Amino acid sequence: MAQRAFITGITGQDGSYLSEFLLAKGYEVHGLVRRSSTFGTERIDHLYLDPHLESARLFLHYGDLTDGNTLSRLLQEIQPTEVYNLGAQSHVAVSFLNPIYTADVVALGTLRLLEVVRQLDQPVRFYQASSSEMFGKATEVPQNEETPFHPRSPYAVAKVYAFWQTLNHREAYGMFNCNGILFNHESPRRGETFVTRKITRAVARIKRGLQERLYLGNLDAERDWGFAGDYVRAMWLMLQQDEPDDFVIATGTRRSVREFCEAAFALVNLDWEQYVKIDQRYLRPAEVDMVEGDASKARRVLGWEPTVAFDQLVEMMVEADMELAAHERTLVDAGLKQVEWRQGRHD
Ligand code: NAP
Ligand code: F7E
């Protein structure tokens, strides 16, 4: 039978890499998109608008994780063989500002989707985008599948709920459900308000004379940063196993936000300390000081390995943003765009 995937969050960073990956494997791919006043499909336009290649097997459907009726109608129509639940209000800082909406999308949205999948006629394999944020104030380093959760934000609390619903539906109804507990993963397609992309965008814009400073919050926070393209492969691998299970996906190395700045500015021969300033606005009410993952179970069972190291990741992101900034510079020089000295709406 032809493999047919349904992806929530298809317009996001991971959704775009996963779509590419599944289309290359011959899947028919269906994605949930939210209606908005602008298109919002930039990350998948190269797939959707390609007249020859992938577009014939890529289908987009309007819907929302807060709308269970539409999810039910869509899944009844599509009859997917695999469901990847990547949709989320995924910004931790924003979750402190919009906690109930975050819970509705991330926690209840997952439950809505699980209930729809449970009622489909044919068996479906289900992937839940769980997060290292669930470890939060972690009791051990590195964290693995046995490490207790101690979430530190409304986002992380909602992800813990979704994790347990996914697992409970597996145990209660025999569903093929997997939690991928993914540590931070980045790319040139990373949203511009996450710290890595905020830094690489700023590095490139400063180098091209489009920005003066970079305002950040906690420079001491440490993260285990990998490449998104590697991490979507792990999602798929989980659903190809004989038995459903939960897996930590991480590189096993951690760096601070300060170290990320140092590495990114150094690539364009700038001293980060001259440009980075602290703005209290970016400090969070509760912080995850440090996470580092132990992905040995994924290595052993899935045969999964990360292929992009920290330095390569930073370089890949800075290079892509240097190109973007060159284009922006051309528009500014032609009088078609104004300079946003403070990264304006992107900070
Ligand atoms: P992202 O770039 O922020 O993408 C989030 C996606 O969710 C977007 O397609 C967004 O649509 C969609 N979405 C938001 N609200 C929705 C709603 N109410 N109904 C349906 N869809 C909605 O996130 P990502 O980095 O690709 O991450 C993918 C998933 O993995 C998320 O669940 C995230 O929480 C989780 N995760 C991410 C990381 C990481 O480091 N990237 C690590 C662990 C777990 P719009 O384009 O319309 O906004
Ligand atoms: O912050 C610090 C901030 O927003 C990383 C999401 O994909 O990964 C992501 O969540 C660290 C934090 O990612 C700024 O305080 C300093 O300690 O890039 P971030 P996150 O919070 O780790 C997890 C695994 C997910 O699941 C989430 O969906 O950087 N930081 N200054 C800053 N962070 C931001 N955003 N902006 C700053 O100016």
Coordinates of C-alpha atoms and ligand atoms in Angstrom, one line a residue:
M1 CA 0.0 0.0 0.0
A2 CA 1.2 3.5 -0.8
Q3 CA 2.5 5.3 2.3
R4 CA 0.4 8.4 3.1
A5 CA 1.6 10.8 5.8
F6 CA -0.4 13.5 7.6
I7 CA 1.7 16.3 9.1
T8 CA 0.5 19.0 11.5
G9 CA 3.0 21.9 11.6
I10 CA 4.0 21.3 8.0
T11 CA 4.8 25.0 7.5
G12 CA 7.3 25.0 10.4
Q13 CA 11.0 24.3 10.4
D14 CA 10.7 20.5 11.0
G15 CA 7.5 20.2 8.9
S16 CA 9.4 21.4 5.8
Y17 CA 12.4 19.1 6.3
L18 CA 10.1 16.1 7.1
S19 CA 8.0 16.8 3.9
E20 CA 11.2 16.8 1.8
F21 CA 12.3 13.6 3.4
L22 CA 9.0 11.8 3.0
L23 CA 8.4 13.0 -0.6
A24 CA 11.9 11.7 -1.5
K25 CA 10.9 8.3 -0.1
G26 CA 7.8 8.3 -2.3
Y27 CA 5.2 9.2 0.3
E28 CA 2.0 11.1 -0.5
V29 CA 2.2 13.9 2.0
H30 CA -0.8 15.8 3.5
G31 CA -0.2 18.9 5.7
L32 CA -2.4 20.9 8.0
V33 CA -2.1 24.7 7.4
R34 CA -3.7 27.5 9.4
R35 CA -5.4 30.2 7.4
S36 CA -3.7 33.5 7.8
S37 CA -3.7 36.9 6.0
T38 CA -0.4 36.1 4.4
F39 CA 0.6 32.8 2.9
G40 CA 3.0 31.5 5.6
T41 CA 4.1 28.6 3.4
E42 CA 7.6 29.9 2.5
R43 CA 9.4 26.9 3.9
I44 CA 7.5 24.5 1.6
D45 CA 6.9 26.6 -1.4
H46 CA 9.8 25.0 -3.2
L47 CA 8.0 21.7 -2.9
Y48 CA 4.4 22.8 -3.3
L49 CA 5.0 25.1 -6.3
D50 CA 7.4 22.8 -8.2
P51 CA 5.4 22.0 -11.3
H52 CA 7.3 18.8 -12.2
L53 CA 8.5 17.2 -9.0
E54 CA 6.9 16.9 -5.6
S55 CA 3.8 19.0 -5.8
A56 CA 1.7 16.1 -7.3
R57 CA 2.1 14.2 -4.0
L58 CA 1.9 17.2 -1.6
F59 CA -1.5 18.3 -0.4
L60 CA -2.3 21.1 2.0
H61 CA -5.5 21.4 4.0
Y62 CA -6.9 24.2 6.1
G63 CA -7.3 23.4 9.8
D64 CA -6.1 23.9 13.3
L65 CA -5.2 21.8 16.3
T66 CA -7.9 23.7 18.3
D67 CA -10.6 22.5 15.8
G68 CA -11.3 18.8 16.4
N69 CA -14.2 18.5 13.9
T70 CA -12.0 19.5 11.1
L71 CA -9.2 17.2 12.2
S72 CA -11.7 14.4 12.2
R73 CA -13.1 15.2 8.7
L74 CA -9.7 15.5 7.2
L75 CA -8.3 12.3 8.6
Q76 CA -11.4 10.4 7.6
E77 CA -10.9 11.6 4.1
I78 CA -7.1 11.2 3.9
Q79 CA -6.9 7.8 5.7
P80 CA -3.1 8.3 6.5
T81 CA -0.8 5.5 7.3
E82 CA 1.4 7.7 9.4
V83 CA 0.6 10.9 11.4
Y84 CA 3.3 13.3 12.6
N85 CA 2.1 15.8 15.2
L86 CA 4.6 18.7 14.8
G87 CA 2.1 21.6 15.2
A88 CA 2.6 23.7 18.3
Q89 CA 2.8 27.2 19.7
S90 CA 6.5 26.3 20.1
H91 CA 8.1 29.4 21.6
V92 CA 8.9 29.0 25.2
A93 CA 8.9 32.7 26.1
V94 CA 5.6 33.3 24.3
S95 CA 4.1 30.5 26.3
F96 CA 4.5 32.6 29.5
L97 CA 2.5 35.3 27.8
N98 CA -0.2 33.1 26.2
P99 CA -0.3 30.0 28.5
I100 CA -3.9 29.0 28.0
Y101 CA -3.7 29.2 24.2
T102 CA -0.4 27.2 24.3
A103 CA -2.0 24.5 26.4
D104 CA -5.0 24.4 24.1
V105 CA -2.8 23.8 21.0
V106 CA 0.0 21.7 22.5
A107 CA -1.8 19.7 25.2
L108 CA -5.4 19.4 24.1
G109 CA -4.5 19.6 20.4
T110 CA -2.5 16.4 20.8
L111 CA -5.4 14.7 22.6
R112 CA -7.8 15.8 19.9
L113 CA -5.6 14.4 17.2
L114 CA -5.0 11.1 19.2
E115 CA -8.8 10.6 19.6
V116 CA -9.4 11.1 15.9
V117 CA -6.6 8.7 15.0
R118 CA -7.9 6.2 17.5
Q119 CA -11.2 6.1 15.7
L120 CA -9.9 5.6 12.2
D121 CA -10.6 2.2 10.6
Q122 CA -7.1 1.3 9.7
P123 CA -4.1 1.2 12.0
V124 CA -2.0 4.3 12.0
R125 CA 1.5 5.0 13.2
F126 CA 1.6 8.2 15.3
Y127 CA 4.6 10.5 16.0
Q128 CA 4.5 13.0 18.8
A129 CA 6.9 16.0 18.8
S130 CA 8.0 15.8 22.5
S131 CA 10.7 18.1 23.8
S132 CA 13.8 18.2 26.0
E133 CA 12.1 21.2 27.6
M134 CA 10.1 18.5 29.6
F135 CA 13.3 17.8 31.5
G136 CA 13.6 21.5 32.5
K137 CA 15.2 21.6 35.9
A138 CA 16.9 18.3 35.2
T139 CA 18.0 16.0 38.0
E140 CA 20.8 14.4 36.0
V141 CA 23.2 15.1 33.2
P142 CA 22.9 13.9 30.4
Q143 CA 19.2 13.3 30.2
N144 CA 17.9 10.0 28.8
E145 CA 14.5 8.3 28.4
E146 CA 14.5 7.5 32.2
T147 CA 15.2 11.0 33.4
P148 CA 12.2 12.5 35.4
F149 CA 10.4 15.5 33.9
H150 CA 10.5 18.9 35.7
P151 CA 9.0 21.3 33.2
R152 CA 9.7 25.0 33.6
S153 CA 7.3 26.8 31.3
P154 CA 3.6 26.6 30.2
Y155 CA 5.0 25.2 26.9
A156 CA 6.9 22.4 28.7
V157 CA 4.0 21.6 31.0
A158 CA 1.8 21.2 27.9
K159 CA 4.3 19.0 26.2
V160 CA 4.5 16.8 29.3
Y161 CA 0.7 16.4 29.1
A162 CA 0.9 15.5 25.4
F163 CA 3.8 13.0 26.1
W164 CA 1.7 11.1 28.6
Q165 CA -1.5 11.2 26.5
T166 CA 0.5 9.7 23.6
L167 CA 2.0 7.0 25.9
N168 CA -1.4 6.3 27.6
H169 CA -3.2 5.8 24.2
R170 CA -0.4 3.4 23.3
E171 CA -0.9 1.4 26.6
A172 CA -4.7 1.7 26.8
Y173 CA -5.7 1.1 23.1
G174 CA -2.6 -0.6 21.7
M175 CA -1.9 2.3 19.3
F176 CA 1.4 2.5 17.5
N177 CA 2.4 5.8 19.2
C178 CA 6.0 7.1 19.6
N179 CA 7.4 10.1 21.5
G180 CA 10.5 11.6 20.0
I181 CA 12.1 13.6 22.9
L182 CA 14.1 16.0 20.7
F183 CA 16.7 18.4 22.0
N184 CA 17.1 21.8 20.3
H185 CA 17.6 21.5 16.6
E186 CA 18.2 24.4 14.3
S187 CA 18.8 25.2 10.6
P188 CA 18.7 28.1 8.2
R189 CA 14.9 27.6 8.3
R190 CA 14.7 28.1 12.1
G191 CA 12.2 30.7 13.2
E192 CA 13.9 34.1 13.6
T193 CA 12.9 34.6 17.2
F194 CA 14.7 31.5 18.5
V195 CA 18.1 32.4 19.8
T196 CA 20.4 30.7 17.3
R197 CA 18.6 32.2 14.3
K198 CA 18.3 35.5 16.0
I199 CA 22.0 35.5 16.4
T200 CA 22.9 34.4 12.9
R201 CA 20.5 36.9 11.3
A202 CA 22.0 39.6 13.4
V203 CA 25.6 38.6 12.6
A204 CA 24.9 38.8 8.9
R205 CA 22.9 42.0 9.1
I206 CA 25.5 43.7 11.2
K207 CA 28.2 42.6 8.8
R208 CA 26.2 44.1 5.9
G209 CA 25.6 47.4 7.7
L210 CA 21.8 46.7 8.3
Q211 CA 21.8 46.5 12.1
E212 CA 23.8 48.0 14.9
R213 CA 23.4 45.8 17.9
L214 CA 22.0 42.4 19.0
Y215 CA 19.9 42.4 22.2
L216 CA 19.7 39.1 24.0
G217 CA 18.6 37.7 27.4
N218 CA 20.4 35.0 29.3
L219 CA 23.8 34.2 27.8
D220 CA 24.6 31.5 30.3
A221 CA 21.9 29.1 29.2
E222 CA 23.3 25.9 27.7
R223 CA 21.6 23.8 25.0
D224 CA 22.4 20.7 23.1
W225 CA 22.0 22.0 19.5
G226 CA 21.7 19.7 16.5
F227 CA 20.6 20.1 12.8
A228 CA 16.9 19.8 12.0
G229 CA 17.6 17.7 8.9
D230 CA 19.1 15.0 11.0
Y231 CA 16.3 15.0 13.5
V232 CA 13.4 14.5 11.1
R233 CA 15.1 11.3 9.9
A234 CA 14.9 10.1 13.5
M235 CA 11.1 10.8 13.5
W236 CA 10.6 8.6 10.5
L237 CA 12.9 5.8 11.8
M238 CA 10.8 5.6 15.0
L239 CA 7.7 4.8 13.0
Q240 CA 9.4 2.1 11.0
Q241 CA 10.2 -0.1 14.0
D242 CA 8.4 -3.3 14.9
E243 CA 7.3 -1.9 18.3
P244 CA 6.4 1.7 19.3
D245 CA 8.7 3.3 21.8
D246 CA 10.0 6.7 23.0
F247 CA 13.5 8.0 22.1
V248 CA 15.8 10.9 23.1
I249 CA 17.3 12.5 20.0
A250 CA 20.4 14.7 20.8
T251 CA 24.0 15.3 19.9
G252 CA 25.4 14.7 23.4
T253 CA 27.3 18.0 23.5
R254 CA 26.2 21.3 24.9
R255 CA 27.2 25.0 24.4
S256 CA 26.1 28.2 26.0
V257 CA 24.3 31.0 24.2
R258 CA 27.5 33.0 24.8
E259 CA 29.5 30.3 22.9
F260 CA 27.1 30.4 20.1
C261 CA 27.5 34.2 19.8
E262 CA 31.3 33.8 19.9
A263 CA 31.3 31.2 17.1
A264 CA 28.9 33.0 14.9
F265 CA 30.5 36.5 15.1
A266 CA 34.0 35.0 14.6
L267 CA 32.9 33.5 11.2
V268 CA 32.6 37.0 9.8
N269 CA 35.6 38.4 11.8
L270 CA 33.7 40.4 14.3
D271 CA 34.1 40.5 18.1
W272 CA 30.7 39.6 19.5
E273 CA 31.3 41.6 22.7
Q274 CA 31.2 44.8 20.8
Y275 CA 27.7 44.1 19.5
V276 CA 25.8 42.0 21.9
K277 CA 23.8 43.8 24.7
I278 CA 21.5 42.5 27.4
D279 CA 17.9 43.4 27.4
Q280 CA 15.9 42.3 30.4
R281 CA 12.9 41.7 28.2
Y282 CA 14.4 38.5 27.0
L283 CA 14.8 37.0 30.5
R284 CA 12.2 34.3 31.3
P285 CA 10.1 34.0 34.5
A286 CA 11.7 30.5 34.9
E287 CA 14.7 29.3 32.9
V288 CA 16.0 26.0 31.8
D289 CA 19.7 26.5 32.7
M290 CA 21.1 23.6 30.9
V291 CA 20.1 20.5 28.9
E292 CA 22.2 17.8 27.3
G293 CA 20.8 14.6 25.8
D294 CA 22.0 11.0 25.8
A295 CA 20.8 9.5 22.5
S296 CA 22.4 6.1 23.0
K297 CA 19.1 4.2 22.8
A298 CA 18.3 5.9 19.4
R299 CA 21.8 4.9 18.2
R300 CA 21.4 1.3 19.3
V301 CA 17.8 0.7 18.2
L302 CA 17.2 3.1 15.3
G303 CA 20.8 3.2 14.1
W304 CA 20.5 7.0 14.2
E305 CA 23.5 9.3 14.3
P306 CA 23.7 13.1 14.0
T307 CA 25.8 14.1 11.0
V308 CA 26.2 17.9 11.6
A309 CA 28.5 19.1 14.5
F310 CA 28.0 22.4 16.3
D311 CA 30.6 24.4 14.3
Q312 CA 29.2 23.1 11.0
L313 CA 25.7 24.1 12.1
V314 CA 26.7 27.6 13.0
E315 CA 28.5 28.0 9.7
M316 CA 25.6 26.7 7.7
M317 CA 23.3 29.2 9.4
V318 CA 25.6 32.2 9.1
E319 CA 26.3 31.4 5.4
A320 CA 22.6 31.3 4.6
D321 CA 21.9 34.5 6.5
M322 CA 24.8 36.3 4.8
E323 CA 23.0 35.5 1.5
L324 CA 19.7 36.8 2.8
A325 CA 21.3 39.9 4.2
A326 CA 23.1 40.6 0.8
H327 CA 19.6 40.5 -0.8
E328 CA 18.2 42.8 1.9
R329 CA 21.2 45.2 1.3
T330 CA 20.4 45.4 -2.4
L331 CA 16.8 46.3 -1.6
V332 CA 17.9 48.9 0.9
D333 CA 20.4 50.4 -1.6
A334 CA 17.7 50.6 -4.2
G335 CA 15.4 52.4 -1.8
L336 CA 12.9 49.6 -1.7
K337 CA 13.3 48.7 1.9
Q338 CA 14.1 50.6 5.1
V339 CA 16.9 49.6 7.5
E340 CA 15.6 48.0 10.8
W341 CA 18.4 48.9 13.1
R342 CA 17.1 46.8 16.0
Q343 CA 15.9 43.7 14.1
G344 CA 12.5 45.3 14.7
R345 CA 9.7 42.8 14.4
H346 CA 12.2 40.0 14.3
D347 CA 13.5 40.3 17.8
Ligands
NAP1 P1 7.9 25.8 14.4 O1 8.9 26.1 13.3 O2 7.5 26.9 15.4 O3 6.6 25.3 13.6 C1 5.4 25.1 14.4 C2 4.3 24.7 13.4 O4 3.1 24.5 14.1 C3 4.0 25.7 12.3 O5 3.7 25.0 11.1 C4 2.8 26.4 12.8 O6 2.0 27.0 11.8 C5 2.1 25.2 13.5 N1 1.0 25.6 14.4 C6 1.1 26.6 15.3 N2 -0.1 26.7 16.0 C7 -0.9 25.8 15.4 C8 -2.3 25.4 15.6 N3 -3.0 26.1 16.5 N4 -2.8 24.5 14.8 C9 -2.0 23.8 13.9 N5 -0.8 24.1 13.6 C10 -0.2 25.1 14.4 O7 8.4 24.6 15.2 P2 9.5 23.5 14.8 O8 10.8 24.0 15.4 O9 9.4 23.0 13.4 O10 9.1 22.3 15.8 C11 8.2 21.3 15.4 C12 7.6 20.6 16.7 O11 8.6 20.0 17.4 C13 6.9 21.5 17.6 O12 5.8 20.8 18.2 C14 7.9 21.9 18.6 O13 7.2 22.2 19.9 C15 8.6 20.6 18.8 N6 10.0 20.6 19.2 C16 10.9 21.5 18.5 C17 12.2 21.5 18.9 C18 13.2 22.3 18.2 O14 14.3 22.5 18.7 N7 12.9 22.9 17.0 C19 12.6 20.6 19.9 C20 11.7 19.7 20.5 C21 10.4 19.7 20.1 P3 2.2 28.5 11.3 O15 3.3 28.4 10.3 O16 0.9 28.9 10.7 O17 2.7 29.3 12.5
F7E2 O1 16.1 29.7 23.7 C1 18.1 32.0 25.8 C2 16.8 31.5 26.3 O2 14.1 30.3 22.4 C3 17.3 29.0 24.0 C4 12.0 25.5 21.0 O3 12.2 25.0 19.8 O4 13.9 24.3 21.9 C5 13.3 25.6 21.8 O5 13.1 26.2 23.0 C6 18.0 29.7 25.2 C7 17.0 30.0 26.4 O6 14.9 27.9 22.5 C8 17.5 35.0 24.0 O7 16.5 32.1 27.6 C9 18.9 34.3 25.5 O8 17.7 29.6 27.5 O9 16.1 29.4 21.2 P1 15.3 29.4 22.4 P2 14.3 27.0 23.8 O10 13.6 27.9 24.8 O11 15.4 26.2 24.2 C10 13.0 23.4 22.7 C11 13.7 22.0 22.7 C12 11.6 23.3 22.2 O12 11.0 22.3 22.4 C13 11.0 24.6 21.8 O13 9.9 24.4 21.0 O14 18.4 31.0 24.8 N1 18.1 33.3 25.2 N2 18.5 35.4 24.8 C14 17.2 33.7 24.3 N3 16.2 33.1 23.6 C15 15.5 33.8 22.7 N4 14.5 33.1 22.1 N5 15.7 35.1 22.5 C16 16.7 35.8 23.1 O15 16.9 37.0 22.9

